[in-house]
Structure formats: C-alpha cells, structure tokens
Coordinates of C-alpha atoms and ligand atoms in Angstrom, one line a residue:
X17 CA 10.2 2.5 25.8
X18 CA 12.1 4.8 23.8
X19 CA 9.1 5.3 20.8
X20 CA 11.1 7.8 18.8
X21 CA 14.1 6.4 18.2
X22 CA 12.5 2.3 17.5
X23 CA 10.1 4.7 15.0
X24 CA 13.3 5.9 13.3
X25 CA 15.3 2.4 13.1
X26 CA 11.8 0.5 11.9
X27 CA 11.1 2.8 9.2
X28 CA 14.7 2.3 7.7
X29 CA 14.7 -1.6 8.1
X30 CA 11.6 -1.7 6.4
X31 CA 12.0 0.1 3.8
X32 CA 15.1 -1.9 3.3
X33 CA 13.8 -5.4 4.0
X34 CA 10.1 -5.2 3.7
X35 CA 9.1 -8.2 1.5
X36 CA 7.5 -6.8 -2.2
X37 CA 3.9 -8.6 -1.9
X38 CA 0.9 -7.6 -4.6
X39 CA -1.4 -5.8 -1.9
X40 CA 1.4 -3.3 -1.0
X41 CA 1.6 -2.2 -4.7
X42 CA -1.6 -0.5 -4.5
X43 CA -3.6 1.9 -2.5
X44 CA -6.9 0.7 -4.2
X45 CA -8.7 0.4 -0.3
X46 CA -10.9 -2.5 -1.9
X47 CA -8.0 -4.5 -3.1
X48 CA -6.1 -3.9 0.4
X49 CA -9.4 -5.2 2.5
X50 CA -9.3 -8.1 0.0
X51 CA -6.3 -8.9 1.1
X52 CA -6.6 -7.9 4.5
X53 CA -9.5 -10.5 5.2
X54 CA -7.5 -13.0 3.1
X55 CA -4.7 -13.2 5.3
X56 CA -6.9 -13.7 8.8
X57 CA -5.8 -16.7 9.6
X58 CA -4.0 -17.9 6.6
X59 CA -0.5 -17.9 5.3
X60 CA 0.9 -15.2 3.1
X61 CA 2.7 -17.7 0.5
X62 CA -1.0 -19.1 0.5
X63 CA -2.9 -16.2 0.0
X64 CA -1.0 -14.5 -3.3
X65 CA -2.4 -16.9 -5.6
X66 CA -5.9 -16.3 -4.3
X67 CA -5.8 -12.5 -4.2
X68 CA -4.3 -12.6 -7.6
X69 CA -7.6 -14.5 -9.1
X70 CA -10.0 -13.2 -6.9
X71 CA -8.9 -9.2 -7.7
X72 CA -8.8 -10.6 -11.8
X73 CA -11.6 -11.3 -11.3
X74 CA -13.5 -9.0 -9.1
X75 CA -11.5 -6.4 -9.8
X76 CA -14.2 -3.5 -7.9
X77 CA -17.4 -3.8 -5.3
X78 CA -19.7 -3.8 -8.1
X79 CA -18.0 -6.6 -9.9
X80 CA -18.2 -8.4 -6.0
X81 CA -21.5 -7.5 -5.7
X82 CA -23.3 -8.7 -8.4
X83 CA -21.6 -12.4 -8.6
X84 CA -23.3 -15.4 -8.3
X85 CA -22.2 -16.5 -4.7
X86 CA -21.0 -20.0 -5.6
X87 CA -18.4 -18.2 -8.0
X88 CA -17.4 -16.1 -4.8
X89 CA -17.6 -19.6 -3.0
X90 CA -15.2 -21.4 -6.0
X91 CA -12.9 -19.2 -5.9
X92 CA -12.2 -18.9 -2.0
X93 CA -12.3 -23.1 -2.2
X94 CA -9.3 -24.1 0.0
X95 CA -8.8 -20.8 2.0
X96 CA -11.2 -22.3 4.3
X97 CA -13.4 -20.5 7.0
X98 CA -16.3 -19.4 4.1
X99 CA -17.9 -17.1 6.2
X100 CA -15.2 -14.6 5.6
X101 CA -16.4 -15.4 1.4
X102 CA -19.9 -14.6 2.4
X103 CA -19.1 -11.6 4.3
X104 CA -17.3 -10.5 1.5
X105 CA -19.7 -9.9 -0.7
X106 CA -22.3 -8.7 1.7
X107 CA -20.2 -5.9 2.8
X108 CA -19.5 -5.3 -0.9
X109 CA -23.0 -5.1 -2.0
X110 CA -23.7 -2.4 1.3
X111 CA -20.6 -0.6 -0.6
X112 CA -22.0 -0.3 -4.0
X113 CA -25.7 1.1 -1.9
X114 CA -23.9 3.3 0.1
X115 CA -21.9 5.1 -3.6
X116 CA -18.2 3.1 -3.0
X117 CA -15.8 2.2 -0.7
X118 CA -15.9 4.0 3.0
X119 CA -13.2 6.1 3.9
X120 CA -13.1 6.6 7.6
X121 CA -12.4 4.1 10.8
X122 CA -16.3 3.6 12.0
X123 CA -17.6 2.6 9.0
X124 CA -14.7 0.7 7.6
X125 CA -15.4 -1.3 11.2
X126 CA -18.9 -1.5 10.4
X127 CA -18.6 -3.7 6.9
X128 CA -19.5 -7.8 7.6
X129 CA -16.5 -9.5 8.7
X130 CA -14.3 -6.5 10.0
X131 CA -12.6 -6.2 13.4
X132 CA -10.7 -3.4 15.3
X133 CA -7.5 -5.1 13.6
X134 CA -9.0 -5.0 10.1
X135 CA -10.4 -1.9 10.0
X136 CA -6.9 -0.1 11.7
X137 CA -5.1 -1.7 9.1
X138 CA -7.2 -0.4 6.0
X139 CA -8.1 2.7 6.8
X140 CA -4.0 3.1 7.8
X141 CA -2.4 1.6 4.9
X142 CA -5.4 3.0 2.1
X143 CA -6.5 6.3 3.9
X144 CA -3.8 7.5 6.0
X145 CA -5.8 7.6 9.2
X146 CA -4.3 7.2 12.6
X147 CA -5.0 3.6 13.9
X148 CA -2.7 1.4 15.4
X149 CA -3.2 -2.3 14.0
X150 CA -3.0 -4.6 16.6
X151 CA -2.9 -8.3 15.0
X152 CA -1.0 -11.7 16.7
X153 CA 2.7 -10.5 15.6
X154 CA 2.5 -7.0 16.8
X155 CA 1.1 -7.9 20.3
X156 CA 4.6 -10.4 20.5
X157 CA 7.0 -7.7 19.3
X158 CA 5.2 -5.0 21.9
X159 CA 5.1 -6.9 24.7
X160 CA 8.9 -8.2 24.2
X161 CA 9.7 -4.3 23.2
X162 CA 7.8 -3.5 26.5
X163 CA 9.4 -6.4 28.3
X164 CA 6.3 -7.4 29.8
X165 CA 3.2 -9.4 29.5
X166 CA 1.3 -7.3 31.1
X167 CA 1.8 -4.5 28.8
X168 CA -0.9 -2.1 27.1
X169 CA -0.5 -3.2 23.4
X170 CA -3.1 -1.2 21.9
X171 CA -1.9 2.0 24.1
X172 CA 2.1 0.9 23.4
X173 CA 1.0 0.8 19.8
X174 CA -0.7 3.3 19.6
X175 CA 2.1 5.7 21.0
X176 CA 4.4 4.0 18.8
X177 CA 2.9 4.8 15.4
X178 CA 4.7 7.2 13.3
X179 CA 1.4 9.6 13.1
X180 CA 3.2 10.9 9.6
X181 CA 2.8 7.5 7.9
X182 CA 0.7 5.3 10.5
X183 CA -0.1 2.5 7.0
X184 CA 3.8 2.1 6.5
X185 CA 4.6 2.4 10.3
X186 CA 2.0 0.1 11.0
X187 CA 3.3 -3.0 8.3
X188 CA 6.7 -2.4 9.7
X189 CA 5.4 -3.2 13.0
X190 CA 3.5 -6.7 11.5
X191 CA 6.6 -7.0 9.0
X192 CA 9.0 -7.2 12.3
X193 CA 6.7 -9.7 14.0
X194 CA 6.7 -12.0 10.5
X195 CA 10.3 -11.8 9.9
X196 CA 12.6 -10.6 12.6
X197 CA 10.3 -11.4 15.9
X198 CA 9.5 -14.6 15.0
X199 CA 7.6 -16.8 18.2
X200 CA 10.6 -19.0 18.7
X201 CA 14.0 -18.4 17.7
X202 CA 13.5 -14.4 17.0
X203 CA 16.4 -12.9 15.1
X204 CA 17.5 -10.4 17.8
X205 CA 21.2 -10.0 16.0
X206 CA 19.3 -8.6 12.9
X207 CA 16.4 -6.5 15.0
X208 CA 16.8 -2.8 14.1
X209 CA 14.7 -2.6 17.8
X210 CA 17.4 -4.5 19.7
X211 CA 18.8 -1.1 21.2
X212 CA 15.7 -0.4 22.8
X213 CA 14.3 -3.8 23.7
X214 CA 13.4 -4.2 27.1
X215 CA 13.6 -8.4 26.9
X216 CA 16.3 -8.5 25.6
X217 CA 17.7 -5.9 27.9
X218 CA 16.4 -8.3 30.5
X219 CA 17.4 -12.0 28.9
X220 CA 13.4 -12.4 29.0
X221 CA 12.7 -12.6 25.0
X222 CA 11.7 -16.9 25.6
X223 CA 9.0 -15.7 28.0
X224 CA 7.2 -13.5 26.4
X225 CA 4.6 -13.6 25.4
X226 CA 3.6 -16.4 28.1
X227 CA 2.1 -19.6 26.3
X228 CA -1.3 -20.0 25.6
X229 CA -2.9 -23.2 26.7
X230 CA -3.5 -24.4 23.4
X231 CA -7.0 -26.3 22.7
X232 CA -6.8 -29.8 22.6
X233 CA -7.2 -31.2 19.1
X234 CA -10.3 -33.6 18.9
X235 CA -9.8 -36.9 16.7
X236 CA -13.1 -38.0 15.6
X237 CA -13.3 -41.1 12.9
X238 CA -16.0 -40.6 10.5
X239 CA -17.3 -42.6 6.9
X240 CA -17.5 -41.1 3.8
X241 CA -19.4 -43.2 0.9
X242 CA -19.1 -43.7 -2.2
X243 CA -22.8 -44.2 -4.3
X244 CA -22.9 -44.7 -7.6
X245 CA -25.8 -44.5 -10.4
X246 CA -23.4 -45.1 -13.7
X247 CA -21.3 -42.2 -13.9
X248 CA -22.5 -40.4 -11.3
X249 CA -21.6 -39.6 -7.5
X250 CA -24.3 -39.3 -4.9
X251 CA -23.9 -35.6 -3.0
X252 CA -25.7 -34.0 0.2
X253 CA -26.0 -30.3 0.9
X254 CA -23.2 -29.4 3.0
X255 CA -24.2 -28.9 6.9
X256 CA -21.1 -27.2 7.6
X257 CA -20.6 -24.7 4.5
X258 CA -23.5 -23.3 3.1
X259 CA -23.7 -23.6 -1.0
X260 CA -20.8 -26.8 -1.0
X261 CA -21.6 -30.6 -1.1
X262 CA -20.6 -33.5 0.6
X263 CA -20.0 -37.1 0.0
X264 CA -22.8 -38.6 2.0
X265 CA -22.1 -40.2 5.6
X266 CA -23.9 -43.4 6.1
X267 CA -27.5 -43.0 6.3
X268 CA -30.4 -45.1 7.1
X269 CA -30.9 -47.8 3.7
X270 CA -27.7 -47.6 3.0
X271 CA -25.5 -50.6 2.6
X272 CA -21.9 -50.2 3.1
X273 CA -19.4 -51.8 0.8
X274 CA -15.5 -52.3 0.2
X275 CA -13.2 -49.6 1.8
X276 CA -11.6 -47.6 -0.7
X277 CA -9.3 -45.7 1.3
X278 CA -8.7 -43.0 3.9
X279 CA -7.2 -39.9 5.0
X280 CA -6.8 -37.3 7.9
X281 CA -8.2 -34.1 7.5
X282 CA -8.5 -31.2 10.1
X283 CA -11.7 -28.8 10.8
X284 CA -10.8 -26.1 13.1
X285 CA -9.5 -28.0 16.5
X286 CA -11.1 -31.5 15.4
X287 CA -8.6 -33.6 14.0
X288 CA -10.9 -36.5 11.6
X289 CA -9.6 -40.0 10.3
X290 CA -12.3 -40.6 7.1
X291 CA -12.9 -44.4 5.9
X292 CA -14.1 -43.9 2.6
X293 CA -16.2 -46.8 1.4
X294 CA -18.0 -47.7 -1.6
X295 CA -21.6 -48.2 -0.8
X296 CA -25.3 -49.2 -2.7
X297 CA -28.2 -47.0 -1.4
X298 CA -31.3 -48.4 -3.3
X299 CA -33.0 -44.9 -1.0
X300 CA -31.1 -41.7 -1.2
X301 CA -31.2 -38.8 1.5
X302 CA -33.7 -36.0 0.8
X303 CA -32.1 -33.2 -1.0
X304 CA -29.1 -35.1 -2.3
X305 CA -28.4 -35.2 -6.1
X306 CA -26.8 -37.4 -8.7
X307 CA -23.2 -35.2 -9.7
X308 CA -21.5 -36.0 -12.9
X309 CA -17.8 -35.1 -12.2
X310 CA -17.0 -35.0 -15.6
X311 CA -20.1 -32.4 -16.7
X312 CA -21.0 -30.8 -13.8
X313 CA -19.1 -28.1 -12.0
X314 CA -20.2 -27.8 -7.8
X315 CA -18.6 -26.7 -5.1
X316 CA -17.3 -29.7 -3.3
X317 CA -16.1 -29.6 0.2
X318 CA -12.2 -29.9 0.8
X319 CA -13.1 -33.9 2.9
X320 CA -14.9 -34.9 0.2
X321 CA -12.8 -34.0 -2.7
X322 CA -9.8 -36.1 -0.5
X323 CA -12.2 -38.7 -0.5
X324 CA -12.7 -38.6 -4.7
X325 CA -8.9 -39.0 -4.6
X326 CA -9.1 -42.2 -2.8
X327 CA -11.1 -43.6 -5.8
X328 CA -9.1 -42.3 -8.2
X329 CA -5.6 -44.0 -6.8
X330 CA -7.5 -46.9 -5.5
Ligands
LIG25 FE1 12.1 -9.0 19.1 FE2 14.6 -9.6 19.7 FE3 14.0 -7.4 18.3 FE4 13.4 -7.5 20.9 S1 15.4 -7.5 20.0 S2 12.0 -6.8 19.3 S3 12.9 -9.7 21.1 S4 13.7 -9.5 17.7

C-alpha cells in the first residue's frame, strides 16, 4: 500500500469535502467524547439534535456529574442502548474526583463505556496523540485499500496515520468510509484513494469485506395493557432500562379488555408485534404506580409510549 501518497490525497479531499458537523467545531475533549459515545451505534443525522441539548445542557463534567440521573436518562430517551447514559455520567463524576478531563490514551480507555475505538478517536481528534481509530467504516476502506480480508487493520491503520495530525487523518479515514466507501455501491469514481486501491486494482471492491452472517431477527408477540383509575395510567418499573416505566404486561388478576391497537417495535435483534389492550385490574403489581400524563413527568419506555399513541388515535 502506498501510505504516503493515500495520506497526501485524503488530507486534501477532506479538507475539501469533510461534512461541517457541531463536534468538529471544537476541541473541548468532553464535548468530543460526548459525541463520540453518541454516535456508537447511531446515526449522525440522529445524533445532532441530541448532542446539541445534551452539551446545552451539560455543558462540563461537573454539570454531568451532579444531575439527577433521570434528567441524564430524559434526555438520551430515543437514542436507545441507556447504558451508554449511565456510563456517562459515572465516568463524568470519576472526572470531576480525579481534577478534569484525562489527557492521555490509558486513562481516556479507562472511563465507563470506552473502547480501543473511543478512546483512539478522542485522545486523537482532542489531544493530538498518536492512535489509530479503528471503527466499522475504516476496517471496510482498509481492507478494500489492502485488497484483502485478511488484512491487519489496526497495523494498516496504524501505518497510515498522518503522525503530524493523527485527529484529522483519523476522521478522514471514518469520513471516507461514511461518504465515499460506502458498504454497497462505494463511489470509486470520486475516491481520492482510487490510485492506490488494491480492490479496485483487482475488480474485488464487492467482496470485501466478506459478509457477516447476520443474526436472525426474533419476532416475539407480546401485550401491553391499558389500566385506568380516572385519569391515570397504571406503570411497572422497567426490567429492561433501569429508572424508565412500562405499560404493564398481563399479570395475574388482571382482566383483559378491548384491543386498542398495535404496533411493531424492535429491541436489539428481537423484532416484537404489541397488542395493546385496555384492561381492569381490581389488584395491581407490586411497585407499580398510578401516572397522570397530564401532571406527571416519568421516563417512559420507547414500546410503551407507541402503545399511549394507540389510545390516543384509537
Ligand atoms: Fe473504496 Fe473504491 Fe476508494 Fe477503493 S477506490 S477505497 S473501494 S471507494
């Protein structure tokens, strides 16, 4: 692989094309990891609006920190996977103990919820430091560069970081992957790489990288009710999500009424059907409560609140 001269033509396309996103308009390292562990596993037309509120308003560890964690919780709502929420303000709070944000690779890599990728990609892009950032688009554009799927992507990346500006060098690598690189269909008439791409040199860029045996989504139907006391809707804790609340399922003394409606809604690989039914319950559940909509602000689970909706147009 020639490293230099793809270096060279990546740094000029990107400085040329790179897309102008909030995160790269700062070098505030808490505002980058913000971002950083929004994105895992999310879109980047998704995440802007929820970096935008989140950094409003927790602009700074402390501010992270201190929170009550339902607020951290609402305000994640609909990014999903709340772990990455919780870790979030654990690693904030070891911040504001250990005097502010940590500058170098180890113990960036050793706050709650970072990985090698993470960690490369803040301590490049904030602090300068030398680590390659190895996330799902760079591992397709090395292995296609290398024209190979056996390749060593964190070794290939690693010698083809510019070692003067490994934070831009490093998001022109990801920036290739998201918009010229793409999985299917990849752009090669536009690549700035095409010169010294090995697959497609070779007429190989549709194999690589080899599929991935996808996991088989699980359907699973499931009930959602509906319990009333006047205005009020009966909740459960939530056994999936910590702090949220769920629309009960049916439970022992419960007696089922009219359906209402349903939807489809996806958990990780389980694809669910809910019924949603109205239902009389002359027992409740241990720990549920009786939620106002209308006066009460909770954290309600993405299902559920699809299931409110089924009332309301019904
Ligand atoms: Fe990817 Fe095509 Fe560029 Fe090679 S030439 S890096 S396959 S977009």
């Amino acid at each position: 692989m020639d490293y230099a001269a793809i270096r060279r033509s990546l740094a000029r396309w990107f400085q040329r094309n790179q897309r102008d996103l909030p995160w790269r308009r700062t070098r505030d390292p808490y505002a980058i990891w913000i971002s950083e562990i929004m994105l895992q596993q999310t879109r980047v037309a998704a995440v802007i609006p929820y970096y935008d509120r989140f950094l409003k308003r927790f602009p700074n560890p402390e501010a992270l920190a201190t929170a009550a964690e339902a607020e951290v919780l609402a305000l994640w709502s609909g990014l999903g996977y709340y772990s990455r929420a919780r870790n979030l303000q654990k690693a904030a709070r070891d911040m504001v103990a250990a005097g502010g944000f940590p500058r170098d690779y180890a113990s960036i890599r050793a706050l709650a919820g970072v990985g090698d990728y993470t960690a490369a990609a803040v301590s490049s892009i904030a602090f300068g430091l030398p680590h390659a950032a190895v996330d799902g688009n760079v591992r397709r554009v090395i292995m296609r560069l290398a024209g190979s799927a056996t390749a060593d992507v964190p070794a290939e990346a690693t010698k083809l970081m510019d070692r003067r500006n490994p934070g831009r060098s490093n998001q022109a690598l990801m920036e290739l992957g998201a918009l010229i690189c793409l999985p299917s269909a990849p752009l090669c008439v536009e690549c700035p790489a095409q010169a010294s791409c090995e697959a497609f040199r070779q007429g190989t860029v549709a194999s690589l990288p080899p599929p991935r045996l996808k996991p088989v989504a699980v359907r699973k139907e499931r009930t959602l009710l509906i319990v009333r006391r006047g205005g009020r809707i009966l909740l459960v804790p939530s056994t999936r999500v910590k702090g949220f609340w769920d629309l009960p399922e049916p439970f022992e003394k419960a007696i089922l009424g009219a359906t209402v409606g349903s939807f489809g809604h996806s958990i990780t690989t389980s694809r669910y059907r809910f019924e949603v039914r109205e239902a009389l319950a002359p027992k409740v559940p241990v720990g549920s409560i009786w939620w106002d909509p209308k006066n009460s602000i909770l954290n309600v689970s993405t299902a559920s609140k699809k299931a409110l909706e089924c009332l309301q147009s019904s």
